Coordinates of C-alpha atoms in Angstrom, one line a residue:
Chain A
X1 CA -56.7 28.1 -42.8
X2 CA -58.7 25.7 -45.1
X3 CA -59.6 22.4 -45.2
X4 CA -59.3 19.5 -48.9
X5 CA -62.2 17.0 -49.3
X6 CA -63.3 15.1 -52.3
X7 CA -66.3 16.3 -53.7
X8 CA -67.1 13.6 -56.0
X9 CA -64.7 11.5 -57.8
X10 CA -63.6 14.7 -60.6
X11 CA -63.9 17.8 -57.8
X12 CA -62.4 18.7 -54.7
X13 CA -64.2 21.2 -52.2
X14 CA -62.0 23.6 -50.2
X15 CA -63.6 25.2 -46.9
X16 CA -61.9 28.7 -45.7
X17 CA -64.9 29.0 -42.9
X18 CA -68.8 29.0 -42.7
X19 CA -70.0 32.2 -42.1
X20 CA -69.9 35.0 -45.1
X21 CA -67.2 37.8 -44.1
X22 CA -64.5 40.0 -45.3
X23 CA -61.5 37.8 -44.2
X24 CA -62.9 34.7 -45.9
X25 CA -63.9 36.4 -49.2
X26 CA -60.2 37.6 -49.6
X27 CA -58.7 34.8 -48.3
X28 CA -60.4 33.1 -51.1
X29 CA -59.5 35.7 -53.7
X30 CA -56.0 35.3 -52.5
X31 CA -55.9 31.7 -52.7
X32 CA -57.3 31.8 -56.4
X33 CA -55.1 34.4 -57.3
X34 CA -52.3 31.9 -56.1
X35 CA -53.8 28.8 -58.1
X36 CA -53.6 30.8 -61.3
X37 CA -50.1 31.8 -60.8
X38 CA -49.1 28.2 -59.4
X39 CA -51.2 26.2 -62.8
X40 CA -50.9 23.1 -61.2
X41 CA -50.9 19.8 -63.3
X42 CA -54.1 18.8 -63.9
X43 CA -56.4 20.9 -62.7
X44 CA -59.0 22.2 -65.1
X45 CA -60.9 24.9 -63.3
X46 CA -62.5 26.3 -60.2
X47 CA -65.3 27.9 -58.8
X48 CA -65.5 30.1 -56.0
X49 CA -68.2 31.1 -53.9
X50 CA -68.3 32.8 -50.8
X51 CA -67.0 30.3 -48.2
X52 CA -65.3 27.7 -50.6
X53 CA -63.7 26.9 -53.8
X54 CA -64.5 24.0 -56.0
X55 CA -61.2 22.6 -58.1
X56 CA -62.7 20.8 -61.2
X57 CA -59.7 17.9 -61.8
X58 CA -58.4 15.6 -64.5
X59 CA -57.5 12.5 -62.2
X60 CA -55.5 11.0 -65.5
X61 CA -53.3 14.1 -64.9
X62 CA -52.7 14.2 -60.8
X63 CA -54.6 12.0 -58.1
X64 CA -56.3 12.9 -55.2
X65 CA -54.0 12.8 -52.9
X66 CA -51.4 14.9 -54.9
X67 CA -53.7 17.4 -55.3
X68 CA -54.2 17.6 -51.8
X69 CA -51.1 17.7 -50.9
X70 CA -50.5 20.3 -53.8
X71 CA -53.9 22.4 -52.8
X72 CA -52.2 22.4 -49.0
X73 CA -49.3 24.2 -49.9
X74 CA -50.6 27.2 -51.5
X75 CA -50.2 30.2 -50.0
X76 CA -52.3 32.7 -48.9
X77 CA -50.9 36.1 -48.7
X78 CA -54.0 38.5 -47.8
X79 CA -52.1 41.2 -47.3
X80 CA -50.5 41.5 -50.8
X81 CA -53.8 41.5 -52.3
X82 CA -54.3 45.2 -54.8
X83 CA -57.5 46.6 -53.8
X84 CA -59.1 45.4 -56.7
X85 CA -60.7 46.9 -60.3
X86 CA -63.5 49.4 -59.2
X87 CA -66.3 48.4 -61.9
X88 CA -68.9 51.8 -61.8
X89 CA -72.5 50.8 -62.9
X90 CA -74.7 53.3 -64.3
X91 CA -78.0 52.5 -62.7
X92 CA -81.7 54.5 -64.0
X93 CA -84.0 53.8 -60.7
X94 CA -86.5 56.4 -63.0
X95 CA -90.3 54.8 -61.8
X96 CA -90.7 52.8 -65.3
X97 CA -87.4 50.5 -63.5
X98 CA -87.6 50.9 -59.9
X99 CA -90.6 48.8 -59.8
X100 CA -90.9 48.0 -56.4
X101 CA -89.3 50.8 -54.8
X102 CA -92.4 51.5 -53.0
X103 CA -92.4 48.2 -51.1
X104 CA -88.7 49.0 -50.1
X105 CA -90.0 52.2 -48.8
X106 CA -92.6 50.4 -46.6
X107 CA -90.4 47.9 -45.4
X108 CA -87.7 50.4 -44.6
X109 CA -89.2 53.2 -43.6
X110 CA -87.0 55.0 -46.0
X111 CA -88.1 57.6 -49.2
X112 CA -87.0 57.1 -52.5
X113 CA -84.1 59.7 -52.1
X114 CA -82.7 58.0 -49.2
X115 CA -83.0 54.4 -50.6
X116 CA -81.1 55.8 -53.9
X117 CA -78.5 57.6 -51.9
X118 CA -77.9 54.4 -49.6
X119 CA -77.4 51.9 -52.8
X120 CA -75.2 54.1 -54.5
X121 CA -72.9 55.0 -51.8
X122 CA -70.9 51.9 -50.9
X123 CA -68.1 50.2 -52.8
X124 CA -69.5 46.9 -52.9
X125 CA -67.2 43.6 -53.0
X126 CA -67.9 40.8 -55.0
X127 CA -67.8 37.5 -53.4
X128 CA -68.5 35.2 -56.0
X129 CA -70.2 34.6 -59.3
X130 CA -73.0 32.2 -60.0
X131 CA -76.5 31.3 -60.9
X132 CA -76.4 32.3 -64.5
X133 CA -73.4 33.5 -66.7
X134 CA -72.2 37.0 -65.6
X135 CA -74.1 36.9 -62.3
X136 CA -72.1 38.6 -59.3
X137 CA -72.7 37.9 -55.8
X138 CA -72.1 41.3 -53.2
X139 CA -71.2 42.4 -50.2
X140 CA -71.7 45.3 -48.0
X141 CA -75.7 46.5 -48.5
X142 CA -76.2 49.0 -46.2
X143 CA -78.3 47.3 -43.3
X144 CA -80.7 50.2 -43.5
X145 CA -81.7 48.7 -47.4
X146 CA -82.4 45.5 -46.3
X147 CA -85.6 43.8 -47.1
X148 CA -88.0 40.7 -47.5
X149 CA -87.5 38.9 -50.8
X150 CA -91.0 39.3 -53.0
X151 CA -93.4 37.1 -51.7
X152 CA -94.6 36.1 -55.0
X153 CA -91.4 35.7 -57.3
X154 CA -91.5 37.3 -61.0
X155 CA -91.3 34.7 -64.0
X156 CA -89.8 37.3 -65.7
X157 CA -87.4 40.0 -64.9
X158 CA -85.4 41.7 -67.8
X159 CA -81.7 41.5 -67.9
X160 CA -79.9 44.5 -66.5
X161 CA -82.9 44.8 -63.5
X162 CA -81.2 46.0 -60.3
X163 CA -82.5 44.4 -57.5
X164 CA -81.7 44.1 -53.7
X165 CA -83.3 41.3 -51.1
X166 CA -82.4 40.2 -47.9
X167 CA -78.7 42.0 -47.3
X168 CA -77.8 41.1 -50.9
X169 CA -78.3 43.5 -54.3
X170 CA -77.7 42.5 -57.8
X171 CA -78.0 42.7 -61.5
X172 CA -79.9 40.0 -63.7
X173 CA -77.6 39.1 -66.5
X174 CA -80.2 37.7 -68.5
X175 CA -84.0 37.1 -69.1
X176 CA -84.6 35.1 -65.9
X177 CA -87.2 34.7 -62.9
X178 CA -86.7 35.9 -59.6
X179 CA -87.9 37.2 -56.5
X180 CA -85.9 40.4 -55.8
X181 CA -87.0 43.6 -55.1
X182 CA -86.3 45.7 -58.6
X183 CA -85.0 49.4 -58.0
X184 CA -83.4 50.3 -61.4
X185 CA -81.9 48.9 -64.6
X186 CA -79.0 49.5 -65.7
X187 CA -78.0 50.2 -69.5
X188 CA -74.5 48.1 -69.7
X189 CA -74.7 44.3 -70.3
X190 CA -73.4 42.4 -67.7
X191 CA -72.7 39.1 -70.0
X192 CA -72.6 39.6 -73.5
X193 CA -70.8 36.7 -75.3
X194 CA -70.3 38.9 -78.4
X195 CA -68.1 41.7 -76.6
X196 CA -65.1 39.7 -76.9
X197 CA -62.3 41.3 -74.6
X198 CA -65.0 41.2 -71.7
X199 CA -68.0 39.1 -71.9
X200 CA -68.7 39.5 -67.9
X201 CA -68.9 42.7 -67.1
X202 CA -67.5 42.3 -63.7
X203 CA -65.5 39.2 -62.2
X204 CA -64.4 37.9 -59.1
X205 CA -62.0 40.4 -57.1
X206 CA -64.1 43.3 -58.5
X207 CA -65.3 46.4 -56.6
X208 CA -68.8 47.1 -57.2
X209 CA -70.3 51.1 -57.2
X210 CA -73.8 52.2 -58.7
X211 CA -73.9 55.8 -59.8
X212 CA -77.5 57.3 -60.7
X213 CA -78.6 58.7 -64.0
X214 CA -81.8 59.3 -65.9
X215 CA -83.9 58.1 -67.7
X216 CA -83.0 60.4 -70.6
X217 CA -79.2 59.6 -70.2
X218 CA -80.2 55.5 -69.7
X219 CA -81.9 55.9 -73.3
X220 CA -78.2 57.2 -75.1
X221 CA -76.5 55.2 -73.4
X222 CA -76.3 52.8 -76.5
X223 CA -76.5 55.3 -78.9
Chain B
X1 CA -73.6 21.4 -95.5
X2 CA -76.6 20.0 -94.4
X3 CA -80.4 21.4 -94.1
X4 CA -82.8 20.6 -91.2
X5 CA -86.2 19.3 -93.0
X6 CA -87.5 18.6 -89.6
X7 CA -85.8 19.2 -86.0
X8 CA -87.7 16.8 -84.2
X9 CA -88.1 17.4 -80.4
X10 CA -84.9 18.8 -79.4
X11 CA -81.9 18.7 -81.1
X12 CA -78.7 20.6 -80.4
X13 CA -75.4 21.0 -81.5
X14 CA -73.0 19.7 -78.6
X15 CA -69.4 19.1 -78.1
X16 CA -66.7 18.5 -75.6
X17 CA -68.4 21.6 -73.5
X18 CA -67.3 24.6 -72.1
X19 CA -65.2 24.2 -69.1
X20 CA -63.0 27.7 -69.0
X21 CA -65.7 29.9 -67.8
X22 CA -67.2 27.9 -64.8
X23 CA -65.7 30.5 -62.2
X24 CA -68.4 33.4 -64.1
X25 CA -71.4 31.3 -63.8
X26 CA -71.5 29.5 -67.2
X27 CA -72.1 25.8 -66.9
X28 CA -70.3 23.6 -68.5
X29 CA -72.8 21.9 -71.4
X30 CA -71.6 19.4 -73.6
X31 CA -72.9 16.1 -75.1
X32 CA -74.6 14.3 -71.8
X33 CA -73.5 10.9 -73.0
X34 CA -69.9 11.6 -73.6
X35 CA -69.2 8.1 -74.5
X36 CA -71.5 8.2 -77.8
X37 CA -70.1 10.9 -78.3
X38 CA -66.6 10.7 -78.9
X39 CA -67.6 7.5 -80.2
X40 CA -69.5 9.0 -83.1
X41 CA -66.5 11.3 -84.3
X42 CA -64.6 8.6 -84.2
X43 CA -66.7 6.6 -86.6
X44 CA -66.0 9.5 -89.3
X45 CA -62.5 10.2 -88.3
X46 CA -62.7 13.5 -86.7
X47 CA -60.8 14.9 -83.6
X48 CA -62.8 14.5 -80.5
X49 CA -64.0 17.1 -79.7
X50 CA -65.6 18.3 -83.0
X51 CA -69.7 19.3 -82.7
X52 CA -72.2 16.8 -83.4
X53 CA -75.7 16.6 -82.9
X54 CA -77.1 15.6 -80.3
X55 CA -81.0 14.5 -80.7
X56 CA -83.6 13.9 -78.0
X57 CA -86.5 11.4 -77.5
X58 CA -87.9 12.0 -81.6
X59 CA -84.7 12.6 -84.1
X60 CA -84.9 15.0 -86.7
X61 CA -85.1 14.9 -91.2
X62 CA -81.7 16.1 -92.6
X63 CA -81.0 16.9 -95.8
X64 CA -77.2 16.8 -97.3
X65 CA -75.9 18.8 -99.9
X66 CA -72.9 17.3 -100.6
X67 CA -71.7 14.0 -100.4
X68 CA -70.4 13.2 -97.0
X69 CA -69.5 10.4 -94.2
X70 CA -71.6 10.3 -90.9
X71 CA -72.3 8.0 -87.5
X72 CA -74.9 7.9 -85.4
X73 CA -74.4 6.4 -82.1
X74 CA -76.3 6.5 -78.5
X75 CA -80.1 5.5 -78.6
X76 CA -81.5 3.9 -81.2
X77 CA -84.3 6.0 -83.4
X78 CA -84.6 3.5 -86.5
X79 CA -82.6 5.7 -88.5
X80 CA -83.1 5.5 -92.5
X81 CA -81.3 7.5 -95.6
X82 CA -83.8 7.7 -98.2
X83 CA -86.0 5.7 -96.5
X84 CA -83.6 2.3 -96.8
X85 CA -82.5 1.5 -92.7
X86 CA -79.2 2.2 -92.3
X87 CA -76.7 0.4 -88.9
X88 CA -75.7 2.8 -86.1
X89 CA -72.3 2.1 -84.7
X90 CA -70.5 1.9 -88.0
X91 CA -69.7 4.9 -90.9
X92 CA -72.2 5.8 -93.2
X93 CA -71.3 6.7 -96.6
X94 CA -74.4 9.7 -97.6
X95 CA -74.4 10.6 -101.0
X96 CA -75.5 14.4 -102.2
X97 CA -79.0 15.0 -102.2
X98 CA -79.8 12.3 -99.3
X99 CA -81.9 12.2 -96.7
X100 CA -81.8 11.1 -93.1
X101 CA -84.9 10.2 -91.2
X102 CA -84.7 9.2 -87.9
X103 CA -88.5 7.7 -85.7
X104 CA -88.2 8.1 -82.0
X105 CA -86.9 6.6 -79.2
X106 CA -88.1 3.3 -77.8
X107 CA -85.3 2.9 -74.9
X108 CA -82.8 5.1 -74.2
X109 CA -83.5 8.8 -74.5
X110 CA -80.1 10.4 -76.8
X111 CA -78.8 9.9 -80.7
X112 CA -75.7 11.8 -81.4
X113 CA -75.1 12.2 -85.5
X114 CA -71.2 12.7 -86.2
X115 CA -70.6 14.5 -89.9
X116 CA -67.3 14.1 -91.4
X117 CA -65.5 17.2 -90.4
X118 CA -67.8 18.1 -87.7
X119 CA -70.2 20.9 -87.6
X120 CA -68.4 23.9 -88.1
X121 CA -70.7 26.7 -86.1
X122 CA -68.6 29.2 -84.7
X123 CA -67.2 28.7 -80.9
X124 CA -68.7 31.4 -78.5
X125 CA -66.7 31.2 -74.9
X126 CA -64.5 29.0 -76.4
X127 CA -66.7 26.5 -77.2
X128 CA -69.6 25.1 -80.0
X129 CA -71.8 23.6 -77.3
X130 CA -75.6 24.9 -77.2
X131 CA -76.7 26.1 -73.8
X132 CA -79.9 27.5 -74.6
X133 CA -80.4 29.5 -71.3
X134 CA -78.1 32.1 -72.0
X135 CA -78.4 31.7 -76.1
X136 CA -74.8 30.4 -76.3
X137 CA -73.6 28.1 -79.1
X138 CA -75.1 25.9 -81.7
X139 CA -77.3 27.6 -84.1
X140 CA -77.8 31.2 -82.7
X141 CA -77.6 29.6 -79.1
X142 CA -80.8 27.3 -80.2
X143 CA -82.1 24.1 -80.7
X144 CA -82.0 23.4 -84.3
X145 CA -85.2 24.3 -86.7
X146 CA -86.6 24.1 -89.7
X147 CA -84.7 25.5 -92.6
X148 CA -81.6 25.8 -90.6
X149 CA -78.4 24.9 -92.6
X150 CA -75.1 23.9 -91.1
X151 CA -72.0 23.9 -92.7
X152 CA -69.6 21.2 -92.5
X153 CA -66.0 21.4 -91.6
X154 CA -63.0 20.2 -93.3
X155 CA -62.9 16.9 -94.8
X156 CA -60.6 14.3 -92.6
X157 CA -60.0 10.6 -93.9
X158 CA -62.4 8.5 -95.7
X159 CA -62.0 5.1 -94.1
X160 CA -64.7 2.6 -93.1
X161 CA -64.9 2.0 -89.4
X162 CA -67.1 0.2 -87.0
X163 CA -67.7 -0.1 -83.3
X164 CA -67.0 -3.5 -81.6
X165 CA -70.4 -4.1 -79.6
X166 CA -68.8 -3.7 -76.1
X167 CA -68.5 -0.1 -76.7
X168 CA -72.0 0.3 -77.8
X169 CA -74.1 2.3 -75.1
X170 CA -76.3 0.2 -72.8
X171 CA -79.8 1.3 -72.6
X172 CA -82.1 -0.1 -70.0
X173 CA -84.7 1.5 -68.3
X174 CA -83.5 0.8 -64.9
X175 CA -80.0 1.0 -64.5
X176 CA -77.8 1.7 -60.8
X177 CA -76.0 4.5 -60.5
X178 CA -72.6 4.3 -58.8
X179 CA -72.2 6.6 -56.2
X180 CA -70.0 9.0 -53.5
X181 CA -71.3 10.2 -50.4
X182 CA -71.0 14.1 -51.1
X183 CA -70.2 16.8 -48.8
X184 CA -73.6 17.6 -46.7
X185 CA -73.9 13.3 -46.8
X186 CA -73.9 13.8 -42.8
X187 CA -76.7 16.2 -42.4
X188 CA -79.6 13.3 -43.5
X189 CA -81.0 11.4 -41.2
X190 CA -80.0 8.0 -41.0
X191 CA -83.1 6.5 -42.3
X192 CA -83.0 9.0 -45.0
X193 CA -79.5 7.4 -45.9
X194 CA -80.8 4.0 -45.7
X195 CA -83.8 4.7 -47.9
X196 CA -81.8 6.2 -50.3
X197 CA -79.5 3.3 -51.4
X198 CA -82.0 0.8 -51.1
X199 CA -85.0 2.2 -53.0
X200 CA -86.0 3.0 -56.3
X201 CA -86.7 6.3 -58.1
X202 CA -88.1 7.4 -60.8
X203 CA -86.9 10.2 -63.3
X204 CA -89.8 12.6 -63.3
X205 CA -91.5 14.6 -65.7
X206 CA -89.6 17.8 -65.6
X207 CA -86.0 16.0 -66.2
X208 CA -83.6 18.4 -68.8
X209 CA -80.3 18.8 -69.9
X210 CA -79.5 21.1 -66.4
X211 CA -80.8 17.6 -64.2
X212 CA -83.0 15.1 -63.7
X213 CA -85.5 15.2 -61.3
X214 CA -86.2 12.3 -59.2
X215 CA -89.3 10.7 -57.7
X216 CA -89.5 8.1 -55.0
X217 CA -88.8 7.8 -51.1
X218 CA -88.3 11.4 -49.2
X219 CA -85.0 12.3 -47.8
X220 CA -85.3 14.6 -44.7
X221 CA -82.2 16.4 -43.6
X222 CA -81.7 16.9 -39.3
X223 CA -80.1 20.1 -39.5
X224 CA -82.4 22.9 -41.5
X225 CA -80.0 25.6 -41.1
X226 CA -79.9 27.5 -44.9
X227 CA -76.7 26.4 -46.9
X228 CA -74.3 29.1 -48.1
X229 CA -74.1 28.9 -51.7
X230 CA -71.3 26.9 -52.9
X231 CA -70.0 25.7 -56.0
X232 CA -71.6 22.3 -57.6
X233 CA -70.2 19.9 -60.1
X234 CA -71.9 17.2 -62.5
X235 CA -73.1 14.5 -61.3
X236 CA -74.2 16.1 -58.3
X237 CA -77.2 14.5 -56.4
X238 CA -79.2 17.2 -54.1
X239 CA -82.3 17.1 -52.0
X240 CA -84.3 20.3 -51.7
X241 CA -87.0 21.1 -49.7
X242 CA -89.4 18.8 -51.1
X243 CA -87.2 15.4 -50.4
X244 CA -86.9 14.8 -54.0
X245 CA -83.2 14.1 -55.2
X246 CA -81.9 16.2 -58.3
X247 CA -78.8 15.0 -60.1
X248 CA -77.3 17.6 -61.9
X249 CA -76.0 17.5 -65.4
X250 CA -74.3 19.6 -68.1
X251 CA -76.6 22.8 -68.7
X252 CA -76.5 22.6 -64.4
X253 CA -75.9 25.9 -63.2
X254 CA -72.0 26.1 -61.6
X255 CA -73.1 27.5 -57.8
X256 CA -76.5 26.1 -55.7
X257 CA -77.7 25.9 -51.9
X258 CA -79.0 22.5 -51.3
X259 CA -77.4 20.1 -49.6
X260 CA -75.6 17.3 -51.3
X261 CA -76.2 14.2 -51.0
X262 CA -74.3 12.2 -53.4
X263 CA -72.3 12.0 -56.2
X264 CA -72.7 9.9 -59.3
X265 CA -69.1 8.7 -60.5
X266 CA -67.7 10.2 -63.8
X267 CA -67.7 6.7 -65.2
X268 CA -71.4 6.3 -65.2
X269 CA -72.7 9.6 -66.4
X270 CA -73.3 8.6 -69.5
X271 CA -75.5 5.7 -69.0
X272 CA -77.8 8.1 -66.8
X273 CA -77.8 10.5 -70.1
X274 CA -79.9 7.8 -72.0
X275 CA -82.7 7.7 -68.8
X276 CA -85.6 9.4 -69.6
X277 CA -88.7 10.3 -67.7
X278 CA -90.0 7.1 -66.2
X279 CA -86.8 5.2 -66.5
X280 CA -85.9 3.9 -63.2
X281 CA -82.3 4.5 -61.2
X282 CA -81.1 2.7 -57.7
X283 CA -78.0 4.2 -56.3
X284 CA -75.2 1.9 -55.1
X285 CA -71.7 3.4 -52.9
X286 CA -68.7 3.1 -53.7
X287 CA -65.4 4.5 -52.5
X288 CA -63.1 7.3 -54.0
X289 CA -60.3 4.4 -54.8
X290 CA -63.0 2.3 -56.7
X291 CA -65.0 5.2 -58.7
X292 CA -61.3 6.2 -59.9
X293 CA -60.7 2.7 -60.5
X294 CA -63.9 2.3 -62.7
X295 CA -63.1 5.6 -64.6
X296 CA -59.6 4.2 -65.0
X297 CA -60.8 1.0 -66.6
X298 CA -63.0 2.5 -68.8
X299 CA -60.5 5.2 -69.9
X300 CA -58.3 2.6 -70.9
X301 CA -61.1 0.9 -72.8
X302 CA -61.8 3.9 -74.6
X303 CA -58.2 5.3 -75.4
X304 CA -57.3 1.2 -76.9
X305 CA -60.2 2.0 -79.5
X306 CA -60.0 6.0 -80.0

């Protein structure tokens, strides 16, 4: 179940639990699913993130309480859920991208091989997007890959790093600091406002895989 | 079409702001003070939410090559067309060849520019609002520079209007803020709570269009247990690590981890827009019935005029 509270005087924040887990990130997915087939009367958009969903409002259009009410009733069906788009990433971890793979290796005891083989094997899920356009929040790092964030974070990381910290792994959508650990780039542009029938490269709902290849094959890529 | 001679310290083109995309990360952007703003395309008869320009601290030269109608509304910069001062808050007839000069700011902090027609950039996202992080909008996804030229969009009505003075922005340099205790409100101490009503802050240094940074009494939180990320709205007032409030505003990214302290009602986001660093805030609380009350009031206000 979830719980309605005011979150200003234009939002409302919607709790589904606390902790990050499987249950709550599809009980979310379900829930938004529902609110775009529902298009209630005034609300203008959401966000959601990985234990709650913000409901941007028009309070000309619907009042708090009506939404409430209205946000109460929606139902969440888990269990009709599809198991979602699988979105594969090509990833190069060749050494001129995979720029701290050797700190991984320390902290995990792990060699290169292994640390390739472990990122590229699970089906991530993506909990949420945030942080800059495009960026995807996921799930299910093997435990065996996780690691300290950098201690000194970069001021500049290129867009399309692949990076992993803590038990999270990513992509940088665009030129931006950070303080993960880097292990490859990849060659497809997460958010690119000019590629008009998908500008984010991977949305909420999503399943996530990285698949190796080389440098030679990251250089045609965008031939 | 007009040319940018000089683009002073920061000016962008801005409108209504991109609100379709906030579930993929992209913030919302838009003119800050959104009553000068739809205030200034009113003054040349365009819909509202046409692109205007939007012009920080120091305005920019701009010269037109046709004959045209604009408003400027929001801060005053001691605007002049061919060097003769010209009246904010009223259309301005520009004739081919003209050009605008603005000085820089002496209170207040934002001048939007309306053109007849609007500017007609293209929309990216759905929107023409700069957000310069992720090179979206505007001119290339920039603040303006020199030599840029903008075209104009289509011509609307030609008809002489002018803002009644109570719909003219108030700038001061200490204003209060009207507030909602936001959803991590509980987790401050008490005296943190307390302190943070009944002192004064200052907007620091390192203020922007993604939020203002405050300066003034530290607000310590009783629970340090890390937040899960969550998604965050304008307006929002949070507290780092460092005690110092942040209120986030348009260029704000959608998601963030600190706790929440407050909320700063729709109805007075504007007036913080024209703060700038030094400018001093106070926050006062008020309750969900009377910040919807005060938006309802000034809605009305607005839609009798617009």
């Amino acid at each position: 179940m979830f719980s309605v509270q005011a979150y200003g005087d234009s939002a409302v924040l919607i709790e589904f639990g606390t902790e990050i887990n499987e249950q709550t990130r599809l009980e979310i997915l379900s829930f938004t699913e529902q609110l775009k087939e529902d298009k209630i009367e005034g609300v203008i958009n959401w966000i959601p993130a990985y234990t709650t969903v913000v409901i941007v409002y028009d309070v000309f259009k619907i009042s708090f309480l009506q939404l409430k009410r209205e946000l109460e009733k929606v139902q969440i069906k888990v269990q009709d859920l599809g198991l979602g788009r699988l979105v594969r990433i090509p990833v190069c971890y060749d050494t001129k991208f995979s720029l701290d793979i050797e700190e991984v290796m320390l902290q995990t005891g792990l060699s290169r091989d292994e640390i390739i083989e472990l990122h590229t094997t699970p089906e991530y899920q993506v909990h949420m997007l945030g942080f800059v356009p495009g960026f995807f929040y996921l799930g299910g790092l093997d435990t065996r890959l996780h690691c300290g964030r950098k201690e000194k974070p970069r001021i500049k990381i290129e867009a399309g790093a692949v990076g992993i910290a803590g038990s999270q792994t990513g992509v940088y959508p665009l030129e931006s600091p950070g303080g993960w650990q880097l292990l490859g780039k990849t060659p497809i542009a997460m958010f690119d406002k000019d590629r008009k029938d998908r500008p984010f490269y991977v949305r909420q709902g999503d399943r996530v895989q990285f698949y190796e290849i080389t440098l030679e094959q990251y250089k045609q890529f965008n031939l | 079409m007009i040319e940018i001679l000089k683009p002073g310290f920061l000016s962008l083109v801005q409108d209504a702001g991109r609100k379709a995309y906030m579930d993929c990360g992209v913030p919302v952007s838009g003119a800050m003070d959104s009553d000068s703003y739809l205030l200034a395309n009113w003054l040349v008869g365009n819909s509202l939410d046409a692109a205007v320009l939007e012009v920080t601290l120091i305005g920019p030269q701009i010269l037109f090559t046709r004959e045209t109608c604009i408003g400027i509304t929001g801060a005053a910069m001691n605007a002049t067309i061919d060097n003769k001062p010209v009246t904010m808050y009223e259309t301005i007839k520009v004739s081919k060849g003209s050009v605008l000069k603005f000085g820089s700011v002496k209170t207040g902090c934002r001048t939007y520019i309306s053109f007849e027609g609007g500017l007609n950039v293209s929309k990216e996202l759905g929107s023409r609002s700069t957000y310069v992080y992720a090179k979206l909008g505007g001119v290339k996804g920039r603040a303006l520079q020199k030599g840029d030229c903008i075209p104009l969009g289509k011509t609307t009505l030609r008809k002489f209007r002018k803002v009644p003075l109570e719909y003219h922005q108030t700038v001061s340099s200490i204003i209060v803020l009207r507030v909602l205790p936001s959803i991590e409100h509980t987790h401050f101490e008490k005296e943190s709570i307390a302190k943070f009503y009944s002192t004064e802050y200052t907007i620091g240094s390192q203020s922007n269009r993604m939020g203002y940074r405050l300066e003034g009494a530290r607000l310590a939180i009783n629970d340090h247990k890390e937040l899960v990320s969550s998604g965050i709205v304008q307006g929002t007032i949070q507290i780092p690590s460092n005690g110092q409030p942040i209120i986030l505003l348009s260029d704000a990214q959608t998601t963030g981890g600190y706790p929440r302290i407050a909320n700063v009602i729709a109805a007075d986001l504007s007036l913080l827009a024209q703060q700038k660093p030094g400018d001093r805030v106070r926050f006062r609380k008020v309750s969900l019935e009377e910040a919807h009350h005060l938006n309802l009031i000034k809605t009305e206000k607005f839609a009798a005029l617009l």
